Tab-separated table of C-alpha atoms in Angstrom:
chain	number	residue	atom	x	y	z
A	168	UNK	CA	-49.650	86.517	-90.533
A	169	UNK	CA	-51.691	87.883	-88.060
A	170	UNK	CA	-51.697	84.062	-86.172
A	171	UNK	CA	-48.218	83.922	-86.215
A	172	UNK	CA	-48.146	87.533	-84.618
A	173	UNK	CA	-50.357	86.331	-81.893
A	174	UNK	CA	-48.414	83.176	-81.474
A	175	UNK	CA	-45.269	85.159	-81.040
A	176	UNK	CA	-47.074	87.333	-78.231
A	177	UNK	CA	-48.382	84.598	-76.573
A	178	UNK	CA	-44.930	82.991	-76.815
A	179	UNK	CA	-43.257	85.926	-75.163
A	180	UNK	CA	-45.758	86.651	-72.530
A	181	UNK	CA	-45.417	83.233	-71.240
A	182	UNK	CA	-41.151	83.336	-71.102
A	183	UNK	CA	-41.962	86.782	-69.156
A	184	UNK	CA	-44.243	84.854	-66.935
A	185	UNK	CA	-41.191	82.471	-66.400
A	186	UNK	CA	-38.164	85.042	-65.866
A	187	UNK	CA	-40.792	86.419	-63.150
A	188	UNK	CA	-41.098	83.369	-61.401
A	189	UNK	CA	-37.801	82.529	-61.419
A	190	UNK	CA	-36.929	86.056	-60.301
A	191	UNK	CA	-39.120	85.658	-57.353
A	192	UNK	CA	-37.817	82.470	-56.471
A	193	UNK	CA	-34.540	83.822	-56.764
A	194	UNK	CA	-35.524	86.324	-54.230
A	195	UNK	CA	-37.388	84.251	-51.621
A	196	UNK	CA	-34.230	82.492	-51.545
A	197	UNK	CA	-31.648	85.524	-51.322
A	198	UNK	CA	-28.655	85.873	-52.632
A	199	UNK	CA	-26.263	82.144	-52.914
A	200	UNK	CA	-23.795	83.914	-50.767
A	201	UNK	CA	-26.728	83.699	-48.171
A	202	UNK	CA	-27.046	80.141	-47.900
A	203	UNK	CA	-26.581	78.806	-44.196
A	204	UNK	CA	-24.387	76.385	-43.088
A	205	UNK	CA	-27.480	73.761	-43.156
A	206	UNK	CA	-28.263	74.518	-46.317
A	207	UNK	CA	-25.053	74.535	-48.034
A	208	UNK	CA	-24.747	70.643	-46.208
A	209	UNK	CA	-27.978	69.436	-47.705
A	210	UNK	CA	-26.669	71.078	-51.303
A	211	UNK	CA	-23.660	68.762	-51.093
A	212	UNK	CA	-25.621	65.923	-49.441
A	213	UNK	CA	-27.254	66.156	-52.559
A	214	UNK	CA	-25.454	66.573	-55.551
A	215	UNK	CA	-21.731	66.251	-53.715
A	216	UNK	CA	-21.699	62.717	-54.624
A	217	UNK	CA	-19.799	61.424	-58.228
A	218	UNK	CA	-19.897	57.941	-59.527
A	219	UNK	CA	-16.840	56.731	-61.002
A	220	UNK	CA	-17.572	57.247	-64.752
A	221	UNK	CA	-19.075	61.017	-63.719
A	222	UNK	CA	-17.676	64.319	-63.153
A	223	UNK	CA	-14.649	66.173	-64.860
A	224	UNK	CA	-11.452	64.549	-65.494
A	225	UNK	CA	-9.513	65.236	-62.564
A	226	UNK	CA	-7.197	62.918	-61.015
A	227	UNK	CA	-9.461	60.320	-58.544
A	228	UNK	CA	-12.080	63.076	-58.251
A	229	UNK	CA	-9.864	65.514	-56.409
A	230	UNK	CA	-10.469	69.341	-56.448
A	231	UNK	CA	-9.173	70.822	-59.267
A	232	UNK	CA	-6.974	74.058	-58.461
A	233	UNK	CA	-4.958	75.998	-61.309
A	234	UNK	CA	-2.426	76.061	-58.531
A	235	UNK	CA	-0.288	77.834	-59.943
A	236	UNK	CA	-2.262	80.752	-60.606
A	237	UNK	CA	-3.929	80.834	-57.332
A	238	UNK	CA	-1.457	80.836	-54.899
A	239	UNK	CA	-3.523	81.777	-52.054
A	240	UNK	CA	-4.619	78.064	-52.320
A	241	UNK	CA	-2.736	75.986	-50.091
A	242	UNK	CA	-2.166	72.174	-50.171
A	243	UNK	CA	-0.274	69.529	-48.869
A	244	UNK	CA	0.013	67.322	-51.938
A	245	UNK	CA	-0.394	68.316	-55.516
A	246	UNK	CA	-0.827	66.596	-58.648
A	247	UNK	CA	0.322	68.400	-61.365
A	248	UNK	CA	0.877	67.562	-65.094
A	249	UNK	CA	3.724	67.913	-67.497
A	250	UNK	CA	2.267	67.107	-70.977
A	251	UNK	CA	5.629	67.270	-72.855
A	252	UNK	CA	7.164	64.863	-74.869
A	253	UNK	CA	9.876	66.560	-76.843
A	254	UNK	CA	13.234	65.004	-75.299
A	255	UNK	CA	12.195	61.570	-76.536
A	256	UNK	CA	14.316	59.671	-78.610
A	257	UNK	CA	12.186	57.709	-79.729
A	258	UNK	CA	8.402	57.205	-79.766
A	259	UNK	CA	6.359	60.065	-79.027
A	260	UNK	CA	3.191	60.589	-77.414
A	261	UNK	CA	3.929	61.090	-73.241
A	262	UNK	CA	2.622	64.691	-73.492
A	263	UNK	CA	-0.810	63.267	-73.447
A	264	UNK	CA	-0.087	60.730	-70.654
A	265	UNK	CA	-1.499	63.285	-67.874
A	266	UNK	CA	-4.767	63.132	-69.122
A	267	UNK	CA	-5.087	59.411	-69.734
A	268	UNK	CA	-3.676	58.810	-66.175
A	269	UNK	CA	-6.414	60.985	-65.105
A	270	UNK	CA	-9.003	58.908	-66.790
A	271	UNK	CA	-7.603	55.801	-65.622
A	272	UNK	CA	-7.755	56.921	-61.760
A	273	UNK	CA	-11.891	57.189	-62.744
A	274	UNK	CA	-12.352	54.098	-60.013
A	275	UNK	CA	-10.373	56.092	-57.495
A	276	UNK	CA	-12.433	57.750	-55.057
A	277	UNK	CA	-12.492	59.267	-51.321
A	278	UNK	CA	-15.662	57.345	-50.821
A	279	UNK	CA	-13.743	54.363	-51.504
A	280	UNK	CA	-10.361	54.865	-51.128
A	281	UNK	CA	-8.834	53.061	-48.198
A	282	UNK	CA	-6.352	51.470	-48.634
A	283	UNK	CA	-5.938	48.169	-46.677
A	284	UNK	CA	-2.166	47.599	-46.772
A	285	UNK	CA	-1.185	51.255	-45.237
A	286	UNK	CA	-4.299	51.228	-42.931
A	287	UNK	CA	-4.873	54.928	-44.167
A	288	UNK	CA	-7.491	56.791	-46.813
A	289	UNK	CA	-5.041	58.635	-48.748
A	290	UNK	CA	-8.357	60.977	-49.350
A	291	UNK	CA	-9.885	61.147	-46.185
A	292	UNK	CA	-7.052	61.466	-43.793
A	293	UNK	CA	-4.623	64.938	-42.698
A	294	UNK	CA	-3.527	65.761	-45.998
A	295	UNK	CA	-5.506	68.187	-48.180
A	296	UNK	CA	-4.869	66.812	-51.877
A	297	UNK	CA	-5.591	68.616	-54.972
A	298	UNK	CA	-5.337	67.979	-58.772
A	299	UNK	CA	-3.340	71.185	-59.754
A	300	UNK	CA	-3.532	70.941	-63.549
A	301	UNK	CA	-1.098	71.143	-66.401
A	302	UNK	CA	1.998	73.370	-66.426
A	303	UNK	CA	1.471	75.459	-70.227
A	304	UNK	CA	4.815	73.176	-71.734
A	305	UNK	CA	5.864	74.911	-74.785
A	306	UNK	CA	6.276	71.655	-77.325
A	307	UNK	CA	8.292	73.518	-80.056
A	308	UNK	CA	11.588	75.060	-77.938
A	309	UNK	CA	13.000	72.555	-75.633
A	310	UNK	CA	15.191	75.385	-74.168
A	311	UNK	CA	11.853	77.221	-73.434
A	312	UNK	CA	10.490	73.976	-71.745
A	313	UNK	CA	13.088	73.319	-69.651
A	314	UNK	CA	12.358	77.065	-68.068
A	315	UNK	CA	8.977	76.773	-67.928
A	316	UNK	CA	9.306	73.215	-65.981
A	317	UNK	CA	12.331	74.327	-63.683
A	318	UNK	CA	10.018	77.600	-63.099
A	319	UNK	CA	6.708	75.695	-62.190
A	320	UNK	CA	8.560	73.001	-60.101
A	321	UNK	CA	9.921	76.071	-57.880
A	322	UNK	CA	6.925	78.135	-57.638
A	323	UNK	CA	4.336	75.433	-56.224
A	324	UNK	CA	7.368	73.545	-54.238
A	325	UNK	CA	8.774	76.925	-52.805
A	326	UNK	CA	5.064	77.543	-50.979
A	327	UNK	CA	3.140	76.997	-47.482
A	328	UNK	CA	2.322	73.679	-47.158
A	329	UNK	CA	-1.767	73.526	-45.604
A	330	UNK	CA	-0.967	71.604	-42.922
A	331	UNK	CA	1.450	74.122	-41.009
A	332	UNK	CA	2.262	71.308	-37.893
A	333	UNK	CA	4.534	69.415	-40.650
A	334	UNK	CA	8.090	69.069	-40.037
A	335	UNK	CA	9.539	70.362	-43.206
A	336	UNK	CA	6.562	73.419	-43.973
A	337	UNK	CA	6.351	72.772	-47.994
A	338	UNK	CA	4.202	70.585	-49.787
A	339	UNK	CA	4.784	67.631	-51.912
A	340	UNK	CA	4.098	66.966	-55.619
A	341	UNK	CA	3.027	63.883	-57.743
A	342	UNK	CA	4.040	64.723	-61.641
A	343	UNK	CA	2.120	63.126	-64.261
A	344	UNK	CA	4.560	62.917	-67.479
A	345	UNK	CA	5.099	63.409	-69.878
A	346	UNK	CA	8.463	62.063	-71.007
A	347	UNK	CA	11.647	61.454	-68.183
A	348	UNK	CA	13.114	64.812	-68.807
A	349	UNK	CA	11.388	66.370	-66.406
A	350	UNK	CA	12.985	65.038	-63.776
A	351	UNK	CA	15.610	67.405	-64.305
A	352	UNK	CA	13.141	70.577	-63.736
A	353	UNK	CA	12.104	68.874	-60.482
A	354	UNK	CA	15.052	68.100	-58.946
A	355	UNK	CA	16.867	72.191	-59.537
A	356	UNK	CA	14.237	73.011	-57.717
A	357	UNK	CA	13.829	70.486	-54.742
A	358	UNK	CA	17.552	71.315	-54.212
A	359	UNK	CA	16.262	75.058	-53.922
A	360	UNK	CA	13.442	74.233	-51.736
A	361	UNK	CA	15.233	71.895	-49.505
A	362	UNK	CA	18.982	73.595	-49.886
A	363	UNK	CA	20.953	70.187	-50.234
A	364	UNK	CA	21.168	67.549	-53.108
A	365	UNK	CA	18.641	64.950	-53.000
A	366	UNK	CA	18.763	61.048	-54.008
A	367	UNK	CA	17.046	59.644	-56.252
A	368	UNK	CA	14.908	55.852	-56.388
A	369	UNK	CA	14.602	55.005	-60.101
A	370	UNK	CA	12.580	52.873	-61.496
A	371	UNK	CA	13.215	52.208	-65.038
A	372	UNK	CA	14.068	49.578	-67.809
A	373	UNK	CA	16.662	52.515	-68.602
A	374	UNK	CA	19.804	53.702	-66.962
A	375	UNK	CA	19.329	57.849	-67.846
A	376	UNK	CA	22.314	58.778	-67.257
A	377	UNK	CA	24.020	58.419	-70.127
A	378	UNK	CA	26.402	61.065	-71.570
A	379	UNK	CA	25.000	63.033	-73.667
A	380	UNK	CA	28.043	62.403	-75.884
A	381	UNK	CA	26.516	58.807	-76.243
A	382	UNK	CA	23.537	59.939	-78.819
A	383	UNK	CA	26.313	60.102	-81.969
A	384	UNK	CA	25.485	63.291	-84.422
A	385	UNK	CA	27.386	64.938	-86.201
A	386	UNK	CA	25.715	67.984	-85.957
A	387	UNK	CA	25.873	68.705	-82.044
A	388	UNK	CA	24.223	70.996	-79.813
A	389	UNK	CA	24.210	72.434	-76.343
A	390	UNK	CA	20.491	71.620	-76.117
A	391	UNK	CA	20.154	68.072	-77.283
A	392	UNK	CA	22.038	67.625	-74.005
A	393	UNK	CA	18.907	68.097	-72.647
A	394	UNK	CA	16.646	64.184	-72.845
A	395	UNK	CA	15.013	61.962	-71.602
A	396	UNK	CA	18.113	59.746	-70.868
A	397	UNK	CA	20.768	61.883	-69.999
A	398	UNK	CA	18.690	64.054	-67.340
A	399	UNK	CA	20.046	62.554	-64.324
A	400	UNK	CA	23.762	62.979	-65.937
A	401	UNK	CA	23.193	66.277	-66.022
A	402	UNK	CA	21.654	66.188	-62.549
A	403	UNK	CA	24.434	64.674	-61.068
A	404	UNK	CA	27.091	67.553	-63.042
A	405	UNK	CA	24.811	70.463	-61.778
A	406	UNK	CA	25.132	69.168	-57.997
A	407	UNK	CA	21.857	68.467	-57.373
A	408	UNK	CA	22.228	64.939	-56.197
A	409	UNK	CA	24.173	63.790	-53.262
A	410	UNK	CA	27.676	62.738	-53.953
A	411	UNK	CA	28.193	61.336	-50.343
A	412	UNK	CA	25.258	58.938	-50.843
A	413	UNK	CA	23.852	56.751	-53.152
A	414	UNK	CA	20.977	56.858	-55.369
A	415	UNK	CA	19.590	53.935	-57.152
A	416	UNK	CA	18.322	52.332	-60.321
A	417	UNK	CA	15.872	49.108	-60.227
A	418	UNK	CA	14.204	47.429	-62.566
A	419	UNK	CA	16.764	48.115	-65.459
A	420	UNK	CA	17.464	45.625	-68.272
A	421	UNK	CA	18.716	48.505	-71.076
A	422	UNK	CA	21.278	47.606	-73.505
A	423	UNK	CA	24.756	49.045	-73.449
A	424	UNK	CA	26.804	51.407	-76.043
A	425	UNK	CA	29.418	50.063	-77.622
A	426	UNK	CA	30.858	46.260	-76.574
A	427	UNK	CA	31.816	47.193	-72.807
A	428	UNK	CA	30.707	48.264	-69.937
A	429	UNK	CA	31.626	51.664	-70.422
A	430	UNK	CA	28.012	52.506	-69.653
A	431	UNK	CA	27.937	50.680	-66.143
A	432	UNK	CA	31.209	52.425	-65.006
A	433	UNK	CA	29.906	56.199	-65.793
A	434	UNK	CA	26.871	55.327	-63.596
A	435	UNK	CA	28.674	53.657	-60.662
A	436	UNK	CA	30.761	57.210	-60.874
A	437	UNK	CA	28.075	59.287	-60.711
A	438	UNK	CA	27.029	57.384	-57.394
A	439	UNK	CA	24.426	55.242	-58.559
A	440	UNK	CA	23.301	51.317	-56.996
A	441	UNK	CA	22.041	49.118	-59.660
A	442	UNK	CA	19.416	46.360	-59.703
A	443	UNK	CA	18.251	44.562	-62.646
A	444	UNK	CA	15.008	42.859	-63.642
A	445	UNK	CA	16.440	40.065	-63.348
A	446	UNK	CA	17.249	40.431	-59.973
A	447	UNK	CA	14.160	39.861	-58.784
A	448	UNK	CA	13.634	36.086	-59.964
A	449	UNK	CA	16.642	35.423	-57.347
A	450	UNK	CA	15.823	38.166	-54.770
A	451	UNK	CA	12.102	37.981	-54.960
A	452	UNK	CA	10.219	41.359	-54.384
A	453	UNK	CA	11.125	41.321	-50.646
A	454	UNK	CA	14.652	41.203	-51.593
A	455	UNK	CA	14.474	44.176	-53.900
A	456	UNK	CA	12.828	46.090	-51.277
A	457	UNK	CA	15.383	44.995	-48.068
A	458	UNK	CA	18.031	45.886	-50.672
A	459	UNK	CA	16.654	49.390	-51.212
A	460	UNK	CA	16.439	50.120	-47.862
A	461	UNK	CA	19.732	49.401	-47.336
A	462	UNK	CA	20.864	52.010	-49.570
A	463	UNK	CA	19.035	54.144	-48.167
A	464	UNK	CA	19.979	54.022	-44.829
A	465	UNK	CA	20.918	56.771	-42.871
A	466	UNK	CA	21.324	58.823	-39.434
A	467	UNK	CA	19.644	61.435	-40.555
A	468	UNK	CA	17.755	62.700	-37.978
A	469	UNK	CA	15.122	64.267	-39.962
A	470	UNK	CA	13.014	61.362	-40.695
A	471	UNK	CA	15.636	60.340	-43.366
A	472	UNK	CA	17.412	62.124	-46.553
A	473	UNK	CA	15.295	63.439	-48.661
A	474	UNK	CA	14.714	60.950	-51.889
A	475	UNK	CA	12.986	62.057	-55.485
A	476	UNK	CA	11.050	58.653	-56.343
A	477	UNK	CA	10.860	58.481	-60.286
A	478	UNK	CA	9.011	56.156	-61.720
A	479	UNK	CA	9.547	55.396	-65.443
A	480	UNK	CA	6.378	53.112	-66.463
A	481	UNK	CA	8.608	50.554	-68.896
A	482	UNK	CA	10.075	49.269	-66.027
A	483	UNK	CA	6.815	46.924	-66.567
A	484	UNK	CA	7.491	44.662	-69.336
A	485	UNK	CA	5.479	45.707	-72.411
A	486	UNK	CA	2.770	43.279	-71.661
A	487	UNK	CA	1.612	45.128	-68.857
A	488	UNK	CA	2.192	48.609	-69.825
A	489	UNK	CA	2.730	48.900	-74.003
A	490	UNK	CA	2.208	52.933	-74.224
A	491	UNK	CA	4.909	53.778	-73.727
A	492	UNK	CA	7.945	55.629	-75.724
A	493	UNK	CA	10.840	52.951	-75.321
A	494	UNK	CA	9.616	49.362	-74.188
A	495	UNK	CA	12.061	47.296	-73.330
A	496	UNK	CA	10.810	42.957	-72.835
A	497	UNK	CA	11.569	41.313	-69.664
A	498	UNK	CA	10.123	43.620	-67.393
A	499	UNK	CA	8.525	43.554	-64.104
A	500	UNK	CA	4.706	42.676	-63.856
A	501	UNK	CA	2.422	45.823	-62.332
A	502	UNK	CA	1.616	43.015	-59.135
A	503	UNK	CA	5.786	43.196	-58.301
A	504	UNK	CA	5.974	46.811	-58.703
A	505	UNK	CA	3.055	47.818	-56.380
A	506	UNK	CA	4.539	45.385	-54.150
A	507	UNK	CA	7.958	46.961	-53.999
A	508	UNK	CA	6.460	50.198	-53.426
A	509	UNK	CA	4.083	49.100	-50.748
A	510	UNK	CA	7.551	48.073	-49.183
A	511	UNK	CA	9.559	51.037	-49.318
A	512	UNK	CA	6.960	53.350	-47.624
A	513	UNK	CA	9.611	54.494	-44.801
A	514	UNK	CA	11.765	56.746	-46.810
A	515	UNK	CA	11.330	60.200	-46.713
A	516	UNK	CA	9.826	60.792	-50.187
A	517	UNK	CA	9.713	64.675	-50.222
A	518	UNK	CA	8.690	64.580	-54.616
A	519	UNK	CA	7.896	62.081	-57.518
A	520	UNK	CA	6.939	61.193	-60.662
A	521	UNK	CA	5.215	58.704	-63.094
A	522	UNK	CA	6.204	59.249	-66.207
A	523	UNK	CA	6.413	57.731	-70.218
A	524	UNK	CA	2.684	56.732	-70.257
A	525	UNK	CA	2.122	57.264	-73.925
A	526	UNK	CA	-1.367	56.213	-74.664
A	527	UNK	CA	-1.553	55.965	-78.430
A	528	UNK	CA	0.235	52.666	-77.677
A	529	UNK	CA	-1.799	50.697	-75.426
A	530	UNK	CA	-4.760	49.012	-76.187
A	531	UNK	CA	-8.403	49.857	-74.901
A	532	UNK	CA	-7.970	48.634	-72.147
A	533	UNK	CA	-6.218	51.215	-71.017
A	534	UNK	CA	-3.767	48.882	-69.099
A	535	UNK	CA	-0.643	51.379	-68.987
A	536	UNK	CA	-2.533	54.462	-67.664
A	537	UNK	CA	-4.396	52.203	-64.889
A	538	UNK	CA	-1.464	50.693	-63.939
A	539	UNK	CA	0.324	54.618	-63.838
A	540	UNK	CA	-2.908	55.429	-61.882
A	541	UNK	CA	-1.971	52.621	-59.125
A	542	UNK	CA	1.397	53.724	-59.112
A	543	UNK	CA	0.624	57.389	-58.202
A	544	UNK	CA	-2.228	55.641	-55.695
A	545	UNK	CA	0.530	53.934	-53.801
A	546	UNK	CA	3.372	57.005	-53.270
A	547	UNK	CA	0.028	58.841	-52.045
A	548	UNK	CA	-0.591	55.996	-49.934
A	549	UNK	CA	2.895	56.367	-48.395
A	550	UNK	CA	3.304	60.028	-48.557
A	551	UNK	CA	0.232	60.460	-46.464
A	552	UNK	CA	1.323	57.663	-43.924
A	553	UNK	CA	4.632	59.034	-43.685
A	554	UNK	CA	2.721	62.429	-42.628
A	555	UNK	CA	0.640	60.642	-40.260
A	556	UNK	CA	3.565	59.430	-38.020
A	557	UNK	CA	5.123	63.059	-38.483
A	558	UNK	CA	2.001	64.414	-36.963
A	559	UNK	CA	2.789	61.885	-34.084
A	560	UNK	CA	-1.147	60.307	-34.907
A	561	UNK	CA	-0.403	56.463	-36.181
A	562	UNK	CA	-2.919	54.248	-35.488
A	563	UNK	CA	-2.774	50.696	-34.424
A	564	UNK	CA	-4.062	47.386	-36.122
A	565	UNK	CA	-4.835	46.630	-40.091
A	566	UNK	CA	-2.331	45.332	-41.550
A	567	UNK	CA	0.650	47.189	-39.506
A	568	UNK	CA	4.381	47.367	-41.514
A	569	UNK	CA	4.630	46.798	-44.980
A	570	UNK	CA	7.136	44.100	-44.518
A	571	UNK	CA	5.189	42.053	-42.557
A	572	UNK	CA	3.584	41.261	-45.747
A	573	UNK	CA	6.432	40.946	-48.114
């Protein structure tokens, strides 16, 4: 007993020793807020640095913000995540497609980052970019969702973008789904933020704007209106997209209700352009993208109407991107979709989304969040060019337009 006692002493004698000593240390140093500018360099000279496989799971390594709880943090572009999957009608599982996007933009980093196409660093160039976290998605009241969404959409899109010399003041947002309803959330409030209807460029094996009328029940309800294919129907009867303009679908190859075309002449009423998969074996990607543009073209002369860009990953075929809640064969490959997007870099993207990555479907590789990843590496890409030439600062050389290469 009486070595134990001693062994106990001797034990706490020498942690005292060691709270001293750090104490002291602690105070030849001063206090962390004391730190010079020199010292606070060497610090991140240090330790600033993350591999690719290190470091918390935010999107490419960005700063994570809870932006909206800290409003006093201003950005230019935010990624934020929806995790909710509840509107699908049929496989589950998007609500958890924020977080393996996330993981899957592990290789994407500031360090190395530039992108050769754009001639632009997405990371490194005017645009302060943070990861902004999840909005809280209730996933057991759809009606509850739906506020929450519409809610969080206004809140971070209503606010001071950092950059104050851009022309329209508000920042931008990248949504990781998370199923395709939340496109409706994001578009109420762009058309608050920006006080006209938008158009949309859709990407999708899907039309989504099917009647609601067109899932048969026979026990109906005012909120199974609300899905993840009738959100832009609804869209379109709330006003929020442009009924002197266009929008447009690409990529589709969705079956039809009934034996007509019933389908195809509801869209072309609500305003929409249609191009199929198919399309692009006579058009080539080049052609898809010329034939975009010129939908989009207009005299506005702020840099262009504003245009939501959703992106609906089973618009790949399901041998490029499987996780996902509806896959539909025949699709594009991920080469022809980055392609297309590296092409349409001129419109005046002012939101977007990526959305139906469902990862319990895809194999290890991981292939439908890394291509998701791409995709949401590319609208930056654009986004932050598209600043650049606001800001009256493009550069010359690389690889100049986009359609020199297509």
């Amino acid at each position: 007993m009486r070595t134990a006692s001693l062994l106990s002493a001797a034990l706490l004698a020498a942690v005292g020793d060691i709270a001293v000593h750090a104490c002291s240390h602690h105070g030849h140093h001063g206090n962390d807020h004391d730190r010079t500018p020199e010292e606070l360099a060497e610090l991140e000279r240090k330790w600033g640095f993350e591999w690719a496989f290190s470091g918390i799971g935010s999107f490419a390594h960005l700063q994570y913000v809870k932006c909206l709880t800290t409003p006093q943090e201003l950005f230019d572009i935010g990624i934020i995540g929806v995790p909710f999957d509840t509107a699908t009608s049929y496989r589950p599982g998007a609500r958890f497609g924020p977080r393996a996007i996330r993981q899957a933009s592990s290789r994407q980093t500031s360090f190395r980052g530039f992108n050769p196409r754009a001639n632009i660093n997405p990371y490194q160039s005017w645009a302060r970019i943070v990861d902004c976290g999840d909005v809280p998605v209730s996933p057991v009241d759809n009606a509850v969702a739906l506020a929450q969404m519409t809610a969080a959409f206004a809140e971070l899109g209503q606010r001071r973008a950092s950059s104050t010399l851009l022309r329209s003041g508000k920042p931008k947002l990248i949504t990781l789904g998370g199923d395709h309803s939340l496109a409706l959330p994001a578009l109420r409030a762009l058309r608050e933020v920006y006080g006209r209807p938008l158009r949309v460029l859709h990407f999708d094996a899907h039309l989504d704007t099917w009647h609601p009328d067109k899932y048969p029940t026979a026990w109906p309800s005012e909120q199974a209106h609300f899905n993840h294919g009738s959100m832009f129907w609804l869209a379109g009867n709330e006003g929020l997209l442009s009924n002197s303009s266009v929008s447009v679908h690409a990529g589709l190859r969705t079956r039809l209700s009934g034996d007509g075309w019933d389908d195809f002449d509801d869209d072309t009423a609500q305003g929409w352009v249609r191009f199929s998969a198919d399309d692009i074996d006579d058009m080539g990607t080049s052609g898809i993208v010329k034939a975009i543009l010129e939908s989009f073209a207009t005299e506005d002369e702020d840099g262009g109407d504003p245009i939501y860009l959703s992106v609906d990953i089973d618009v790949l075929d399901p041998a490029f991107a499987p996780g996902t809640g509806t896959p539909e064969p025949g699709g594009w490959t991920t080469r022809e979709l980055i392609r297309i997007l590296r092409g349409i870099e001129s419109l005046n993207i002012v939101g977007a989304d990526v959305v139906e990555v469902a990862p319990a479907y895809q194999g290890a590789g991981e292939e439908t969040a890394l291509a998701a990843a791409q995709v949401v590496y590319e609208i930056l890409s654009s986004m932050v060019k598209k600043g650049v030439q606001e800001l009256g600062r493009v550069s010359g050389g690389g690889y100049g337009n986009a359609h020199d290469e297509l």
